[in-house]
Coordinates of C-alpha atoms in Angstrom, one line a residue:
M1 CA -1.4 21.5 -4.5
A2 CA -2.4 24.5 -2.4
T3 CA -5.7 26.1 -3.1
K4 CA -3.9 29.1 -4.7
P5 CA -0.3 28.0 -5.3
G6 CA 2.2 30.7 -4.7
I7 CA 5.7 31.2 -6.1
L8 CA 8.3 28.5 -5.5
T9 CA 5.6 25.9 -5.0
N10 CA 7.1 23.2 -7.2
W11 CA 10.5 21.6 -6.5
P12 CA 13.2 22.8 -8.9
W13 CA 13.9 19.1 -10.1
K14 CA 10.3 18.3 -10.9
P15 CA 11.0 18.1 -14.6
L16 CA 13.5 15.3 -14.0
G17 CA 10.8 13.0 -12.8
P18 CA 12.2 9.7 -11.6
F19 CA 15.7 10.7 -12.6
K20 CA 15.9 13.6 -10.0
Y21 CA 18.4 11.7 -7.9
M22 CA 21.0 12.0 -10.7
I23 CA 21.7 15.6 -9.5
L24 CA 23.5 14.0 -6.5
A25 CA 25.6 11.6 -8.7
P26 CA 28.6 13.9 -9.2
W27 CA 29.0 14.4 -5.3
V28 CA 28.4 10.7 -4.6
V29 CA 31.0 9.6 -7.1
H30 CA 33.6 12.2 -6.0
S31 CA 33.1 11.5 -2.2
T32 CA 33.3 7.7 -2.8
Y33 CA 36.4 8.0 -5.0
Q34 CA 38.2 10.2 -2.5
F35 CA 37.3 7.8 0.3
M36 CA 38.6 4.8 -1.5
V37 CA 41.7 6.4 -3.1
K38 CA 43.1 8.7 -0.4
G39 CA 45.0 7.7 2.6
E40 CA 43.4 7.3 6.0
S41 CA 44.7 10.6 7.2
E42 CA 43.2 12.4 4.1
R43 CA 39.9 10.8 4.0
D44 CA 36.8 12.7 5.0
L45 CA 34.3 10.4 6.8
F46 CA 31.5 13.1 6.9
Y47 CA 31.7 13.8 3.1
F48 CA 31.6 10.1 2.3
L49 CA 28.7 9.4 4.7
I50 CA 26.3 12.0 3.3
F51 CA 24.8 9.7 0.7
P52 CA 24.5 6.5 3.0
F53 CA 22.8 8.9 5.5
L54 CA 20.2 9.8 3.0
L55 CA 19.5 6.1 2.3
V56 CA 19.2 5.5 6.1
R57 CA 16.6 8.4 6.2
M58 CA 14.5 6.7 3.4
L59 CA 14.7 3.3 5.1
H60 CA 13.7 5.0 8.5
N61 CA 10.7 6.7 6.8
L62 CA 9.6 3.4 5.0
I63 CA 9.6 1.7 8.4
W64 CA 7.4 4.3 10.0
I65 CA 5.0 4.3 7.0
S66 CA 4.7 0.5 7.2
L67 CA 4.3 0.5 10.9
S68 CA 1.6 3.2 10.7
R69 CA -0.4 1.6 8.0
Y70 CA -0.2 -1.7 9.7
R71 CA -1.3 -0.4 13.1
T72 CA -4.1 1.7 11.7
A73 CA -5.4 -1.2 9.6
K74 CA -5.5 -3.3 12.8
G75 CA -7.3 -0.5 14.6
N76 CA -5.7 -0.5 18.0
N77 CA -4.8 2.9 19.3
R78 CA -6.0 4.5 16.0
I79 CA -6.6 8.3 16.5
V80 CA -8.7 9.5 13.5
D81 CA -11.2 6.8 12.4
K82 CA -11.4 7.8 8.8
G83 CA -9.7 6.7 5.6
I84 CA -7.6 8.3 2.9
E85 CA -8.2 8.2 -0.9
F86 CA -6.0 8.0 -4.0
E87 CA -6.0 11.8 -4.1
Q88 CA -3.9 11.9 -0.9
V89 CA -1.5 9.2 -2.0
D90 CA -0.9 11.1 -5.2
R91 CA -0.3 14.4 -3.3
E92 CA 2.2 12.7 -1.0
R93 CA 3.9 10.7 -3.6
N94 CA 7.1 12.8 -3.7
W95 CA 7.9 12.7 0.0
D96 CA 11.5 12.0 -0.8
D97 CA 12.0 15.5 -2.3
Q98 CA 12.9 16.8 1.2
I99 CA 15.6 14.0 1.6
L100 CA 17.0 15.0 -1.8
L101 CA 17.1 18.7 -0.7
T102 CA 19.0 17.6 2.5
G103 CA 21.6 16.0 0.4
V104 CA 22.0 19.0 -1.9
L105 CA 22.3 21.3 1.1
F106 CA 24.8 19.1 2.8
Y107 CA 27.0 18.8 -0.2
I108 CA 26.9 22.5 -0.9
S109 CA 27.7 23.3 2.7
Y110 CA 30.6 20.9 2.6
M111 CA 31.9 22.9 -0.4
K112 CA 31.5 26.3 1.1
V113 CA 32.0 25.8 4.8
T114 CA 35.5 24.5 5.6
Q115 CA 34.7 24.2 9.3
I116 CA 32.8 20.9 8.6
H117 CA 35.6 19.2 6.9
K118 CA 36.9 16.1 8.6
L119 CA 34.4 16.2 11.5
P120 CA 34.9 13.8 14.4
V121 CA 32.2 11.3 15.1
W122 CA 31.3 12.7 18.5
R123 CA 31.6 16.0 20.4
T124 CA 29.6 16.2 23.6
K125 CA 29.6 20.0 23.6
G126 CA 28.2 20.2 20.1
V127 CA 25.4 17.8 20.9
A128 CA 24.5 19.8 24.0
I129 CA 24.4 23.0 22.0
T130 CA 22.3 21.5 19.3
C131 CA 19.7 20.3 21.9
L132 CA 19.6 23.7 23.6
L133 CA 19.3 25.7 20.3
H134 CA 16.5 23.4 19.2
A135 CA 14.5 23.7 22.4
G136 CA 14.9 27.5 22.3
P137 CA 15.2 29.4 19.0
V138 CA 14.1 26.6 16.7
E139 CA 11.0 25.6 18.5
F140 CA 10.1 29.3 19.3
L141 CA 10.6 30.5 15.7
Y142 CA 8.8 27.5 14.2
Y143 CA 5.8 28.1 16.5
W144 CA 5.3 31.7 15.2
F145 CA 6.1 30.8 11.6
H146 CA 3.6 28.0 11.8
R147 CA 1.0 30.4 13.1
M148 CA 1.8 32.8 10.2
L149 CA 1.3 29.9 7.7
H150 CA -2.3 29.7 9.0
H151 CA -3.0 33.3 8.0
H152 CA -5.3 33.2 5.0
Y153 CA -2.7 34.6 2.5
L154 CA 0.0 32.1 3.3
Y155 CA -2.3 29.3 4.0
S156 CA -4.1 29.4 0.7
R157 CA -0.7 29.6 -1.2
Y158 CA 1.4 27.1 0.7
H159 CA 0.3 25.4 4.0
S160 CA -3.1 24.2 2.7
H161 CA -1.2 21.7 0.6
H162 CA -0.1 20.0 3.8
H163 CA -3.5 20.4 5.6
S164 CA -5.4 18.7 2.7
S165 CA -4.5 15.5 4.6
I166 CA -7.0 15.4 7.4
V167 CA -6.0 11.8 8.3
T168 CA -2.3 12.0 8.6
E169 CA 0.5 9.4 7.6
P170 CA 4.1 9.6 8.5
I171 CA 4.9 11.1 5.0
T172 CA 2.3 13.8 5.5
S173 CA 4.8 15.4 7.7
V174 CA 7.1 16.3 4.8
T175 CA 4.4 17.0 2.2
H176 CA 4.9 20.8 1.8
P177 CA 5.7 23.1 -1.2
F178 CA 9.3 23.8 -1.9
A179 CA 9.3 27.4 -0.5
E180 CA 7.8 26.2 2.8
H181 CA 10.5 23.4 3.1
T182 CA 13.2 26.0 2.4
V183 CA 12.1 28.0 5.4
Y184 CA 12.0 24.9 7.6
F185 CA 15.6 24.0 6.6
M186 CA 16.7 27.6 7.5
L187 CA 15.3 27.0 11.0
F188 CA 16.9 23.6 11.3
A189 CA 20.2 25.0 10.1
I190 CA 20.5 27.2 13.2
P191 CA 21.9 24.5 15.5
M192 CA 24.0 22.9 12.8
L193 CA 25.7 26.1 11.6
T194 CA 26.2 27.3 15.1
T195 CA 28.1 24.2 16.0
A196 CA 30.0 24.4 12.8
F197 CA 31.2 28.0 13.3
T198 CA 32.0 27.4 17.0
G199 CA 34.1 24.3 16.2
T200 CA 31.9 22.0 18.2
A201 CA 30.2 20.2 15.2
S202 CA 30.4 16.4 14.8
I203 CA 29.0 13.8 12.6
A204 CA 26.6 12.7 15.5
S205 CA 25.3 16.2 16.1
G206 CA 24.6 16.8 12.4
F207 CA 23.2 13.5 11.3
G208 CA 21.6 12.8 14.7
Y209 CA 19.7 16.1 14.7
I210 CA 18.2 15.4 11.3
L211 CA 17.3 11.9 12.3
Y212 CA 15.7 13.3 15.5
I213 CA 13.5 15.6 13.3
D214 CA 12.5 12.6 11.1
F215 CA 11.6 10.5 14.0
M216 CA 9.4 13.1 15.7
N217 CA 7.8 14.2 12.5
N218 CA 6.9 10.6 11.6
M219 CA 5.7 9.8 15.1
G220 CA 3.4 12.9 15.2
H221 CA 1.8 12.1 11.9
C222 CA 1.5 8.3 12.3
N223 CA -2.2 8.3 13.3
F224 CA -1.9 5.9 16.2
E225 CA -1.1 6.6 19.7
L226 CA 2.1 4.9 20.9
I227 CA 3.4 6.9 23.9
P228 CA 2.4 5.0 27.0
N229 CA 0.9 6.7 30.2
W230 CA 3.8 5.7 32.4
V231 CA 6.2 8.0 30.5
F232 CA 4.4 11.1 31.6
S233 CA 3.6 9.6 35.1
L234 CA 7.4 9.1 35.7
F235 CA 8.2 12.7 34.6
P236 CA 5.1 14.9 34.4
P237 CA 7.0 18.0 32.9
L238 CA 7.6 15.8 29.8
K239 CA 4.1 16.7 28.6
Y240 CA 5.4 20.2 27.9
L241 CA 8.6 19.0 26.2
M242 CA 7.4 16.2 23.9
Y243 CA 4.2 16.0 21.9
T244 CA 2.2 12.9 21.1
P245 CA 0.6 11.8 17.8
S246 CA -2.9 12.5 19.2
F247 CA -1.7 16.1 20.1
H248 CA -0.7 16.9 16.5
S249 CA -3.6 15.0 15.0
L250 CA -5.9 17.7 16.6
H251 CA -4.0 20.4 14.7
H252 CA -5.0 18.6 11.4
T253 CA -8.6 18.3 12.4
K254 CA -9.1 21.6 14.1
F255 CA -6.4 23.7 12.4
R256 CA -6.3 26.6 15.0
T257 CA -4.7 24.8 17.9
N258 CA -1.5 22.9 18.7
Y259 CA 0.8 24.8 16.5
S260 CA 4.1 23.6 18.3
L261 CA 6.7 21.7 16.4
F262 CA 7.7 18.9 18.9
M263 CA 7.4 20.8 22.3
P264 CA 3.9 21.7 23.3
I265 CA 5.2 24.3 25.9
Y266 CA 4.7 27.1 23.4
D267 CA 1.0 26.2 23.0
Y268 CA 0.7 26.4 26.8
V269 CA 2.5 29.7 27.0
Y270 CA 0.5 31.4 24.1
G271 CA -2.9 29.9 24.9
T272 CA -3.3 27.8 21.7
M273 CA -3.3 24.3 23.5
D274 CA -6.4 22.4 22.4
K275 CA -8.5 21.6 25.5
S276 CA -9.4 18.1 24.2
S277 CA -5.8 17.0 23.8
D278 CA -5.6 15.0 27.1
A279 CA -9.0 13.3 26.4
L280 CA -8.1 12.3 22.8
Y281 CA -4.8 10.9 24.1
E282 CA -6.6 8.7 26.7
V283 CA -9.3 7.5 24.3
S284 CA -6.7 6.7 21.5
L285 CA -4.6 4.6 24.0
Q286 CA -7.6 2.6 25.0
R287 CA -8.9 1.9 21.4
P288 CA -8.9 -1.8 21.0
E289 CA -8.0 -3.8 17.9
E290 CA -10.7 -3.9 15.4
S291 CA -12.9 -7.0 14.7
P292 CA -13.9 -6.9 11.0
D293 CA -17.2 -8.2 9.5
V294 CA -15.6 -9.6 6.3
V295 CA -12.1 -10.8 5.7
H296 CA -10.7 -11.3 2.2
L297 CA -7.8 -13.8 2.3
T298 CA -5.2 -13.3 -0.3
H299 CA -1.6 -13.9 -0.9
L300 CA 1.6 -12.5 -2.7
T301 CA 1.9 -13.3 -6.4
T302 CA 5.7 -13.0 -6.9
P303 CA 8.6 -11.8 -4.8
E304 CA 8.4 -8.4 -6.6
S305 CA 4.8 -8.1 -5.4
I306 CA 6.0 -7.0 -2.0
Y307 CA 6.5 -3.6 -3.5
H308 CA 2.9 -3.4 -4.4
L309 CA 1.7 -3.9 -0.8
R310 CA 0.4 -0.6 0.7
L311 CA 2.6 -1.2 3.7
G312 CA 5.4 1.2 2.9
F313 CA 4.9 1.5 -0.9
A314 CA 1.7 3.4 -1.3
S315 CA 2.7 5.2 -4.5
L316 CA 3.3 1.8 -6.2
A317 CA 0.3 0.2 -4.7
S318 CA -1.9 3.0 -5.9
R319 CA -1.4 1.9 -9.5
P320 CA -2.1 -1.4 -11.1
H321 CA 0.7 -3.9 -10.5
S322 CA 3.0 -4.2 -13.5
F323 CA 6.5 -5.0 -14.3
Q324 CA 8.9 -2.0 -13.5
W325 CA 12.4 -2.1 -15.0
Y326 CA 14.0 -0.7 -11.8
L327 CA 12.7 -3.6 -9.7
R328 CA 15.2 -5.8 -11.5
L329 CA 18.0 -3.7 -9.9
L330 CA 16.5 -4.3 -6.5
W331 CA 16.5 -8.1 -6.8
P332 CA 18.9 -8.6 -3.9
L333 CA 16.8 -6.3 -1.7
T334 CA 13.7 -8.1 -3.0
L335 CA 14.9 -11.4 -1.8
F336 CA 15.8 -9.9 1.5
W337 CA 12.4 -8.4 2.1
S338 CA 10.7 -11.6 1.0
V339 CA 12.7 -13.6 3.6
I340 CA 11.8 -11.0 6.2
I341 CA 8.0 -11.2 5.5
N342 CA 8.0 -14.9 5.5
W343 CA 10.0 -15.1 8.7
I344 CA 8.3 -12.3 10.7
H345 CA 4.8 -13.1 9.4
G346 CA 4.6 -16.9 9.8
R347 CA 0.8 -16.4 9.6
A348 CA -1.7 -14.2 7.8
F349 CA -1.4 -10.5 8.6
V350 CA -3.7 -7.5 8.1
L351 CA -2.9 -5.7 4.8
E352 CA -5.6 -3.1 4.6
R353 CA -8.9 -1.9 6.2
T354 CA -11.8 -0.5 4.3
T355 CA -15.5 0.4 5.2
F356 CA -18.7 0.0 3.3
K357 CA -22.3 0.5 4.5
N358 CA -21.2 0.2 8.2
L359 CA -19.2 -3.0 7.4
K360 CA -15.7 -3.3 8.5
L361 CA -13.6 -5.0 5.8
H362 CA -10.1 -6.4 6.1
S363 CA -7.7 -7.9 3.6
W364 CA -5.4 -10.5 5.1
V365 CA -2.2 -11.7 3.4
V366 CA -0.9 -15.3 3.6
P367 CA 2.8 -14.8 3.4
R368 CA 3.3 -17.2 0.4
Y369 CA 3.7 -16.8 -3.2
H370 CA 1.6 -18.0 -6.2
K371 CA 4.3 -20.5 -7.2
Q372 CA 4.2 -22.1 -3.7
Y373 CA 0.6 -22.9 -4.4
I374 CA 1.4 -24.9 -7.4
S375 CA 4.7 -26.3 -6.2
Q376 CA 5.8 -29.6 -7.6
C377 CA 6.3 -30.8 -4.0
R378 CA 2.5 -30.9 -3.8
R379 CA 2.0 -33.0 -0.7
E380 CA 4.3 -30.9 1.7
A381 CA 3.3 -27.6 0.0
A382 CA -0.3 -28.4 0.4
R383 CA 0.1 -29.3 4.1
L384 CA 1.9 -26.1 4.9
L385 CA -0.4 -23.8 3.0
N386 CA -3.5 -25.4 4.3
S387 CA -2.3 -25.0 7.8
L388 CA -1.8 -21.2 7.2
I389 CA -5.1 -20.9 5.7
E390 CA -6.8 -23.0 8.4
E391 CA -5.1 -20.9 11.0
A392 CA -6.4 -17.7 9.4
I393 CA -10.0 -19.1 9.3
L394 CA -9.9 -20.1 13.0
D395 CA -8.4 -16.7 13.9
A396 CA -11.3 -15.0 12.0
E397 CA -13.8 -17.3 13.7
L398 CA -12.5 -16.2 17.2
R399 CA -12.8 -12.5 16.2
G400 CA -16.3 -12.9 15.3
V401 CA -15.9 -12.4 11.6
K402 CA -19.0 -13.2 9.7
V403 CA -17.6 -14.1 6.2
L404 CA -14.2 -15.0 4.9
S405 CA -13.6 -14.9 1.2
L406 CA -11.0 -17.3 -0.1
G407 CA -9.4 -15.1 -2.8
L408 CA -6.4 -17.4 -3.2
Q409 CA -5.9 -17.2 -7.0
N410 CA -7.9 -20.2 -8.1
Q411 CA -5.5 -22.7 -6.6
G412 CA -8.0 -23.9 -4.1
E413 CA -9.4 -26.7 -6.1
E414 CA -6.3 -28.8 -6.0
L415 CA -5.3 -27.4 -2.6
N416 CA -8.4 -27.6 -0.5
A417 CA -11.3 -28.3 -2.9
N418 CA -12.3 -24.6 -2.9
G419 CA -12.5 -24.5 0.9
E420 CA -14.5 -27.7 1.3
L421 CA -11.7 -29.2 3.3
Y422 CA -12.2 -26.8 6.1
I423 CA -15.8 -27.2 6.3
Q424 CA -15.5 -30.9 6.6
K425 CA -12.8 -30.6 9.2
F426 CA -14.7 -27.9 11.3
P427 CA -18.4 -28.6 10.7
Q428 CA -19.3 -26.2 13.6
L429 CA -17.8 -23.1 12.0
K430 CA -19.9 -20.0 12.5
I431 CA -18.0 -18.0 10.0
K432 CA -19.1 -18.6 6.4
L433 CA -16.5 -19.4 3.8
V434 CA -17.0 -17.9 0.3
D435 CA -14.9 -18.8 -2.8
G436 CA -16.7 -16.2 -5.0
S437 CA -17.2 -18.5 -7.9
S438 CA -20.9 -17.5 -8.5
L439 CA -20.0 -13.8 -8.8
A440 CA -16.9 -14.5 -10.9
V441 CA -19.1 -16.4 -13.4
A442 CA -21.7 -13.6 -13.4
V443 CA -19.1 -11.0 -14.2
V444 CA -17.6 -13.0 -17.0
L445 CA -21.0 -13.7 -18.5
N446 CA -21.9 -10.0 -18.4
S447 CA -18.5 -9.0 -19.9
I448 CA -19.3 -10.9 -23.1
P449 CA -20.4 -8.4 -25.9
K450 CA -24.1 -8.4 -26.6
G451 CA -25.1 -10.4 -29.6
T452 CA -22.3 -13.0 -29.3
T453 CA -23.5 -16.4 -30.6
Q454 CA -20.3 -18.4 -30.4
L455 CA -17.0 -18.2 -28.5
M456 CA -13.9 -20.3 -27.6
L457 CA -13.3 -21.7 -24.0
R458 CA -9.6 -22.2 -23.2
G459 CA -7.7 -22.9 -19.9
N460 CA -8.0 -25.2 -17.0
L461 CA -11.4 -26.7 -16.3
T462 CA -12.1 -25.1 -13.0
K463 CA -15.3 -24.8 -11.1
V464 CA -15.8 -21.4 -12.7
A465 CA -15.1 -22.8 -16.2
Y466 CA -17.7 -25.5 -15.8
A467 CA -20.3 -23.1 -14.6
I468 CA -19.6 -20.6 -17.5
A469 CA -19.9 -23.3 -20.1
E470 CA -23.1 -24.5 -18.6
A471 CA -24.7 -21.0 -18.4
L472 CA -23.7 -20.2 -22.0
C473 CA -25.1 -23.4 -23.5
E474 CA -28.3 -22.9 -21.6
N475 CA -28.5 -19.4 -23.1
G476 CA -28.0 -20.8 -26.6
I477 CA -24.5 -19.6 -27.1
Q478 CA -22.2 -22.0 -28.8
V479 CA -19.1 -22.9 -26.8
A480 CA -16.1 -24.3 -28.7
V481 CA -13.1 -26.1 -27.2
L482 CA -9.8 -27.0 -28.9
Y483 CA -9.0 -30.4 -27.2
E484 CA -10.9 -33.6 -27.2
D485 CA -10.3 -34.4 -23.5
E486 CA -11.7 -31.0 -22.5
Y487 CA -14.7 -31.6 -24.7
D488 CA -15.3 -35.0 -23.1
K489 CA -15.1 -33.6 -19.6
L490 CA -17.4 -30.7 -20.4
K491 CA -19.9 -32.9 -22.2
Q492 CA -20.1 -35.2 -19.3
R493 CA -20.7 -32.4 -16.8
L494 CA -23.3 -30.8 -19.1
T495 CA -25.1 -34.1 -19.6
A496 CA -25.1 -34.7 -15.8
S497 CA -26.7 -31.3 -15.1
N498 CA -29.3 -31.6 -17.9
S499 CA -27.9 -28.7 -19.7
K500 CA -28.0 -28.2 -23.6
S501 CA -24.9 -30.0 -24.4
D502 CA -25.6 -29.6 -28.2
N503 CA -24.2 -26.1 -27.9
L504 CA -20.8 -27.5 -27.0
V505 CA -18.6 -28.2 -30.0
L506 CA -15.1 -29.4 -30.6
S507 CA -13.2 -26.9 -32.7
T508 CA -11.5 -28.2 -35.9
G509 CA -8.6 -25.9 -35.3
Y510 CA -7.6 -22.2 -35.5
A511 CA -9.3 -21.9 -38.9
D512 CA -12.6 -21.6 -37.2
Q513 CA -11.5 -19.6 -34.2
K514 CA -14.0 -17.3 -32.6
M515 CA -13.7 -13.6 -32.1
T516 CA -14.3 -13.9 -28.4
W517 CA -12.1 -16.2 -26.2
L518 CA -12.8 -17.0 -22.6
V519 CA -9.4 -17.9 -21.1
G520 CA -8.1 -19.2 -17.8
D521 CA -4.9 -20.5 -16.3
G522 CA -3.1 -23.2 -18.3
W523 CA -3.6 -21.5 -21.6
A524 CA -0.6 -21.9 -23.9
E525 CA 1.0 -18.6 -25.1
D526 CA 1.5 -19.9 -28.6
E527 CA -2.3 -20.3 -29.0
Q528 CA -2.7 -16.6 -28.4
L529 CA -0.3 -15.9 -31.3
K530 CA -2.5 -17.9 -33.7
V531 CA -5.8 -16.1 -33.3
S532 CA -7.1 -13.7 -35.7
K533 CA -6.8 -9.9 -35.5
G534 CA -9.3 -8.2 -33.2
T535 CA -10.0 -11.1 -31.0
L536 CA -11.3 -10.3 -27.5
F537 CA -9.8 -12.2 -24.6
I538 CA -12.0 -12.3 -21.4
P539 CA -10.1 -14.0 -18.5
F540 CA -12.1 -16.2 -16.0
S541 CA -9.3 -16.8 -13.6
Q542 CA -7.8 -14.4 -11.1
F543 CA -4.5 -14.1 -13.2
P544 CA -4.7 -12.1 -16.4
P545 CA -3.1 -13.5 -19.6
K546 CA 0.1 -12.1 -20.8
K547 CA -0.7 -9.5 -23.5
L548 CA 1.3 -10.7 -26.5
R549 CA -0.9 -9.1 -29.2
K550 CA -1.2 -5.5 -29.9
D551 CA -3.9 -6.0 -32.4
C552 CA -6.2 -7.8 -30.0
F553 CA -8.3 -6.7 -27.0
Y554 CA -7.9 -7.8 -23.4
H555 CA -10.6 -7.6 -20.8
S556 CA -9.8 -7.3 -17.1
T557 CA -10.0 -10.4 -14.8
P558 CA -13.5 -10.7 -13.2
A559 CA -13.9 -7.5 -11.3
M560 CA -16.2 -4.5 -10.8
I561 CA -15.9 -0.8 -9.8
A562 CA -16.6 -0.2 -6.2
P563 CA -19.1 2.5 -5.2
A564 CA -18.0 6.0 -4.3
S565 CA -19.0 5.3 -0.7
F566 CA -16.4 2.6 -0.3
A567 CA -14.0 4.3 2.1
N568 CA -10.3 4.1 2.6
M569 CA -9.7 2.6 -0.8
H570 CA -6.3 3.9 -1.9
S571 CA -4.5 1.0 -3.3
C572 CA -5.1 -1.2 -6.4
E573 CA -5.9 -4.9 -6.1
N574 CA -3.1 -6.5 -8.0
W575 CA -3.3 -5.5 -11.7
L576 CA -6.8 -4.0 -11.6
P577 CA -7.5 -0.3 -12.1
R578 CA -8.2 2.1 -9.3
R579 CA -11.3 1.4 -7.3
A580 CA -11.8 -1.9 -9.0
M581 CA -12.3 -5.0 -6.9
S582 CA -12.1 -8.6 -7.9
A583 CA -15.3 -10.6 -7.9
W584 CA -13.9 -13.0 -5.3
R585 CA -13.4 -10.1 -2.9
I586 CA -16.8 -8.6 -3.6
A587 CA -18.5 -11.9 -3.1
G588 CA -17.7 -12.0 0.6
I589 CA -19.2 -8.4 1.1
L590 CA -22.3 -9.4 -0.8
H591 CA -22.7 -12.4 1.4
V592 CA -23.0 -10.2 4.5
L593 CA -25.1 -7.5 2.9
E594 CA -27.7 -10.0 1.5
G595 CA -27.7 -12.1 4.7
W596 CA -26.8 -15.4 2.9
N597 CA -26.1 -17.5 5.9
V598 CA -24.6 -20.4 4.1
H599 CA -21.2 -21.4 2.8
E600 CA -20.4 -20.9 -0.9
C601 CA -17.5 -23.2 -1.5
G602 CA -16.7 -26.6 -2.6
S603 CA -16.4 -28.1 -6.0
M604 CA -20.1 -28.0 -6.8
T605 CA -21.8 -25.3 -4.6
M606 CA -23.0 -22.4 -6.7
F607 CA -25.6 -19.7 -6.1
N608 CA -28.1 -18.4 -8.7
I609 CA -26.0 -16.4 -11.2
E610 CA -28.6 -13.8 -12.1
E611 CA -29.6 -13.3 -8.4
V612 CA -25.9 -12.7 -7.5
W613 CA -25.4 -10.3 -10.3
Q614 CA -28.5 -8.3 -9.5
A615 CA -27.5 -8.1 -5.9
C616 CA -24.1 -6.7 -6.9
L617 CA -25.6 -4.0 -9.0
R618 CA -28.2 -3.2 -6.3
H619 CA -25.4 -2.4 -3.8
G620 CA -23.7 0.0 -6.2
F621 CA -21.0 -2.0 -7.9
Q622 CA -20.6 -1.3 -11.5
P623 CA -19.2 -3.4 -14.4
L624 CA -15.8 -2.7 -15.9
M625 CA -16.2 -1.5 -19.5
T626 CA -15.5 -4.1 -22.3
P627 CA -12.5 -2.8 -24.4
A628 CA -13.7 -1.1 -27.5

């Protein structure tokens, strides 16, 4: 919101929430019905195409958003080297309001202005008039209106909402109060209404003009420079007729310069051109791709998880990942995007970039799903997945990355022995591989309520499960298991490590169930239904259990809250709450901060649990609270 919100700040359909698009339903149904029922001579193509045009605009914006976030995460040609936070994502969440407004105005105009009925696809004269009117009246009036918006009275009530985003994204361009957007549409209506009343309008001039505005808006706010030098070298006057992302970025950082819409000529004429525009343009073009210090390697969980990527769906990614009913309706589109991601990205790609204590941190995504990690075609699946992970490790090695954390959802034990396979294959690796098991164990142990004397351990016996059982038995806490084969394996491991195996017991059944359960993957759902009321479930795997009981308590998967100085953190990691990071991801960061110049992976390699825990607290990470 603006610092002092004025009248008509909120959009009229705000009370409708996610159902706001229903206001278009009568027009969409009517236009579709007319197009299908009427004969070819009576059909109105323009009326029918309004709604598909709105969908094209949304797709166009999403492509720009994804491209911008991907490029700024990589670092090459980045303009402003700062991050954004959850506050900005929330403020820019309703970027589609202006698309909805376009639809409403187009439909109302169609009802009131008969001159736009049955428009032809193309009229050269109308396109030319549109171009001339935009370059003249529209750009001129916008320049002076924009300068008015920077007057204290209007700025505090309206335009400050837009300028709250110092680091811009494509959707920042349309983040304005309703009143401000209304004036913009009045300006942009000048060419469209002129061509309509002069009989020169066409589908191309109307829709094309709006798409041109979208394109230029998105480009100007994308925070990476993409206009090459040779464009202005071939035609020098173009610098007065077309702005660049770096040109407009200066307006968001300095506020009192570069007011023009898309044509800088008015800033030159009226003396508001920022003197550093050319220098910033050159510097941004030459900025190389960033080499991170730490890489967190992860993967998609399900096909629907593509919507939780911050590349294009920041509003969804800014909340913990959970089932959304409307994603079922998008299943064909989900499959399409899944195929595209797997096809385009045949290797790990950069998902996000954060910074902490002068460290550059990346998250890379292996374009495969959780089920592909546990595929029944184990041999072929393992070969393909290991080749992707191996390629990512070698790529990170070439870039000079110090640590790579293998946050691959605990499927590493069967797949690659928690990374040990790569160390054996490439013994000269300078990069350190970290599976994060030590910190995961530390987080689980410190999530157990104080005073606990006994608990139940259930799930697959992973490296983390063995280490938890060993630590608990050493601390005098009784660990119960339900099945004899699990008991025998744990007993053998505890005996081999000289731990207090007497504290390991075989449960006689659900009659003596404990009030605290440590659970991992492979835990049967029917067991959850049999526990007593008030049981606390603490996961030790990266996947949370399905919450089947409303009368029980569920702790988060091993994770901690990041310090406030952790920058550019505006998406949630899977199902974790805001600013929470998984232990597997934090472990790689700790590795560099503490200077631990060794690998932490393999079936047995573990650090001192207490030392790892204290190091985590010392660097400002805080525990997630245990459910009350």
